[in-house]
Short mmCIF file of C-alpha atoms in Angstrom, two decimals:
data_model
loop_
_atom_site.label_atom_id
_atom_site.label_comp_id
_atom_site.label_asym_id
_atom_site.label_seq_id
_atom_site.Cartn_x
_atom_site.Cartn_y
_atom_site.Cartn_z
CA MET A 801 -8.10 7.28 -22.85
CA THR A 802 -5.27 4.87 -22.03
CA TRP A 803 -2.07 6.39 -20.64
CA VAL A 804 1.04 5.49 -22.66
CA LYS A 805 4.67 5.46 -21.60
CA LEU A 806 7.42 4.78 -24.15
CA CYS A 807 10.48 3.61 -22.22
CA GLY A 808 14.17 3.06 -22.83
CA MET A 809 14.86 6.33 -24.63
CA THR A 810 18.49 6.94 -25.60
CA ARG A 811 18.21 9.56 -28.36
CA ARG A 812 16.73 13.04 -28.36
CA ARG A 813 15.04 12.53 -31.72
CA ASP A 814 13.20 9.54 -30.32
CA VAL A 815 12.00 11.57 -27.33
CA GLU A 816 10.71 14.27 -29.65
CA ALA A 817 9.01 11.63 -31.81
CA ALA A 818 7.32 10.19 -28.69
CA VAL A 819 5.88 13.62 -27.93
CA GLY A 820 4.81 13.98 -31.54
CA VAL A 821 2.88 10.71 -31.64
CA GLY A 822 0.98 11.56 -28.46
CA ALA A 823 2.70 9.56 -25.73
CA ASP A 824 1.99 10.65 -22.17
CA ALA A 825 5.40 9.79 -20.78
CA VAL A 826 8.90 8.62 -21.66
CA GLY A 827 11.40 6.65 -19.61
CA PHE A 828 15.16 6.80 -19.26
CA VAL A 829 17.07 3.79 -17.95
CA VAL A 830 20.20 4.50 -15.90
CA ALA A 831 20.74 0.91 -14.75
CA PRO A 832 24.01 -0.52 -16.20
CA VAL A 833 22.38 -4.00 -16.40
CA SER A 834 20.11 -2.77 -19.21
CA PRO A 835 20.98 -2.61 -22.92
CA ARG A 836 18.99 0.66 -22.91
CA CYS A 837 21.15 2.27 -20.23
CA VAL A 838 21.97 5.92 -20.85
CA PRO A 839 24.55 7.89 -18.81
CA LEU A 840 22.87 10.01 -16.16
CA ASP A 841 24.69 13.13 -17.33
CA LEU A 842 22.89 12.87 -20.68
CA VAL A 843 19.37 12.33 -19.28
CA ALA A 844 18.61 15.98 -18.57
CA GLY A 845 19.38 16.93 -22.17
CA LEU A 846 17.32 14.10 -23.58
CA GLY A 847 14.26 15.24 -21.69
CA ALA A 848 14.79 18.98 -21.62
CA GLY A 849 11.82 21.16 -22.54
CA ILE A 850 9.36 18.38 -23.30
CA THR A 851 5.83 18.68 -21.95
CA ILE A 852 5.10 15.05 -21.09
CA ASP A 853 6.15 13.10 -18.01
CA ARG A 854 9.70 11.85 -17.71
CA PHE A 855 10.54 8.77 -15.58
CA LEU A 856 13.97 7.66 -14.38
CA LEU A 857 14.27 3.87 -14.25
CA THR A 858 16.76 2.44 -11.74
CA VAL A 859 17.72 -1.01 -10.45
CA ASP A 860 18.99 -1.70 -6.92
CA ALA A 861 19.93 1.95 -6.49
CA ASP A 862 20.28 3.89 -3.24
CA PRO A 863 17.10 5.93 -2.54
CA ASP A 864 18.97 9.17 -1.87
CA TRP A 865 20.94 8.75 -5.08
CA VAL A 866 17.78 8.14 -7.10
CA LEU A 867 16.09 11.22 -5.65
CA ALA A 868 19.11 13.42 -6.36
CA ALA A 869 19.44 12.00 -9.87
CA ALA A 870 15.76 12.51 -10.66
CA MET A 871 15.71 16.05 -9.38
CA SER A 872 18.94 17.10 -11.09
CA SER A 873 17.85 15.68 -14.44
CA GLY A 874 14.37 17.25 -14.38
CA MET A 875 12.36 14.07 -14.06
CA SER A 876 8.63 13.96 -13.28
CA GLY A 877 8.89 10.59 -11.61
CA VAL A 878 10.82 7.43 -10.90
CA GLN A 879 10.45 3.71 -11.61
CA PRO A 880 12.58 1.92 -8.99
CA HIS A 881 13.27 -1.78 -9.52
CA GLY A 882 14.91 -4.31 -7.24
CA ALA A 883 16.43 -3.66 -3.85
CA ASN A 884 15.34 -0.43 -2.12
CA ALA A 885 12.36 0.01 -4.45
CA ALA A 886 9.85 0.66 -1.65
CA ALA A 887 12.13 3.06 0.20
CA THR A 888 12.90 4.86 -3.04
CA ALA A 889 9.22 5.13 -3.87
CA ARG A 890 8.32 6.59 -0.49
CA LEU A 891 11.15 9.12 -0.66
CA ALA A 892 10.20 10.19 -4.17
CA LEU A 893 6.54 10.55 -3.24
CA SER A 894 7.45 12.68 -0.24
CA VAL A 895 8.88 15.35 -2.53
CA GLY A 896 6.06 15.23 -5.08
CA LEU A 897 7.54 12.96 -7.72
CA LYS A 898 5.32 10.39 -9.44
CA VAL A 899 6.13 6.72 -8.94
CA LEU A 900 5.60 3.69 -11.13
CA PHE A 901 6.07 0.76 -8.77
CA PRO A 902 7.03 -2.50 -10.55
CA ILE A 903 5.30 -5.72 -9.51
CA PRO A 904 6.40 -8.95 -11.23
CA VAL A 905 3.50 -11.13 -12.37
CA MET A 906 3.86 -14.89 -12.39
CA MET A 907 0.92 -17.31 -12.47
CA THR A 908 -1.51 -15.66 -10.05
CA THR A 909 -3.33 -12.36 -9.67
CA PRO A 910 -0.71 -9.77 -8.65
CA SER A 911 -0.88 -8.30 -5.17
CA ILE A 912 -0.65 -4.56 -4.57
CA ASP A 913 -0.27 -4.89 -0.81
CA ASP A 914 3.37 -3.76 -0.92
CA VAL A 915 2.80 -0.79 -3.21
CA PRO A 916 3.44 2.44 -1.25
CA GLU A 917 0.42 4.70 -0.97
CA GLY A 918 0.43 7.19 -3.81
CA ALA A 919 2.47 5.02 -6.17
CA ARG A 920 0.91 3.47 -9.26
CA PRO A 921 1.47 -0.30 -9.71
CA LEU A 922 3.29 -1.41 -12.86
CA PHE A 923 2.70 -5.08 -13.65
CA ASP A 924 5.46 -6.70 -15.70
CA THR A 925 6.37 -10.25 -16.55
CA GLY A 926 8.03 -12.02 -13.63
CA GLY A 927 10.38 -14.98 -13.51
CA THR A 928 12.63 -13.76 -16.30
CA GLY A 929 15.71 -13.04 -14.18
CA THR A 930 15.65 -9.40 -15.32
CA HIS A 931 13.86 -6.22 -14.36
CA GLY A 932 11.61 -5.67 -17.36
CA GLY A 933 12.46 -5.03 -20.98
CA THR A 934 12.24 -8.70 -21.88
CA GLY A 935 9.57 -8.41 -24.56
CA ARG A 936 7.68 -11.28 -22.92
CA PRO A 937 4.00 -10.92 -21.99
CA PHE A 938 2.23 -12.30 -18.96
CA SER A 939 -1.35 -13.57 -18.91
CA TRP A 940 -3.15 -10.23 -19.01
CA GLY A 941 -6.33 -11.57 -17.47
CA LEU A 942 -4.47 -12.13 -14.18
CA ALA A 943 -4.56 -8.36 -13.60
CA SER A 944 -8.28 -7.98 -14.24
CA GLY A 945 -9.16 -8.57 -10.60
CA VAL A 946 -6.97 -5.76 -9.29
CA ASP A 947 -8.76 -2.66 -8.02
CA GLY A 948 -7.59 0.82 -8.90
CA GLU A 949 -5.43 2.25 -11.65
CA PHE A 950 -2.43 0.23 -12.81
CA VAL A 951 -0.04 0.05 -15.75
CA ILE A 952 0.94 -3.12 -17.65
CA ALA A 953 4.18 -3.90 -19.46
CA GLY A 954 5.90 -6.88 -21.07
CA GLY A 955 5.68 -7.98 -24.66
CA LEU A 956 3.32 -5.25 -25.78
CA THR A 957 3.18 -4.32 -29.47
CA ALA A 958 0.83 -2.37 -31.69
CA GLU A 959 -0.80 -5.67 -32.57
CA SER A 960 -1.28 -6.91 -29.00
CA VAL A 961 -1.87 -3.81 -26.90
CA ALA A 962 -5.62 -3.37 -27.48
CA GLY A 963 -6.28 -6.97 -26.46
CA ALA A 964 -4.00 -6.63 -23.43
CA ILE A 965 -5.91 -3.55 -22.26
CA ALA A 966 -9.26 -5.26 -22.78
CA LYS A 967 -8.23 -8.39 -20.87
CA SER A 968 -6.47 -6.64 -17.98
CA GLY A 969 -8.51 -3.48 -17.51
CA ALA A 970 -5.26 -1.50 -17.36
CA TRP A 971 -5.29 2.26 -16.90
CA GLY A 972 -1.98 2.57 -18.73
CA VAL A 973 0.64 0.74 -20.77
CA ASP A 974 4.43 0.83 -20.83
CA VAL A 975 6.49 -0.37 -23.80
CA ALA A 976 10.15 -0.50 -24.79
CA SER A 977 11.13 -3.41 -27.04
CA GLY A 978 7.79 -3.41 -28.86
CA VAL A 979 8.55 -0.08 -30.51
CA GLU A 980 12.22 -0.58 -31.31
CA ALA A 981 14.44 -1.27 -34.27
CA ALA A 982 17.15 -2.34 -31.80
CA PRO A 983 17.54 -2.01 -28.01
CA GLY A 984 17.37 1.73 -27.21
CA ILE A 985 16.78 2.68 -30.87
CA LYS A 986 13.13 3.53 -31.45
CA ASP A 987 11.20 2.98 -34.65
CA HIS A 988 9.05 6.07 -35.06
CA ASP A 989 6.43 4.32 -37.16
CA LEU A 990 6.08 1.58 -34.55
CA MET A 991 5.71 4.22 -31.83
CA ARG A 992 2.95 5.95 -33.79
CA ARG A 993 1.14 2.69 -34.49
CA PHE A 994 1.42 1.64 -30.83
CA VAL A 995 -0.08 4.87 -29.51
CA GLU A 996 -2.87 4.77 -32.08
CA ALA A 997 -3.67 1.17 -31.14
CA THR A 998 -4.24 2.09 -27.51
CA ARG A 999 -6.88 4.72 -28.27
#
């Protein structure tokens, strides 16, 4: 059964709805460059008491800061983008946190050579000038030659996700804009339909 992460959570009721529709994980963005950014001091409350995985998404952040932030807010894992991503991933893995390691995909089969051992690759659309959340897909078939478990993101919706999984062979999927009424504001019906479409 395909693993599903619903990312860019900013409201507790959306987190609870994600659990209710059967998601495996949720994500919280603490990068100011994102329209889905949520203050770190609110993250712990948003994810408190839920039984699914909770990922902290950062951009160009200091590894020690990310580790402290993830631990203090009760995260299960991290998703480090940009500068320091590899160092952050290795530090997080060393203390038992899960890691989704973003790899931008352009026009060729993505390489996992730089993914730290123990981290799970996350393939997202490259060349957009941003770190995910663009709502733009890549050519899913480019990932089909990659060995091992990986997650795909970028432009996924309830209508496209089954085809994306079939073409890529992905172990998991990650979505933000495809289940939203507005950036950071989730549509609960879209979330339900998205999870159902993956399984």
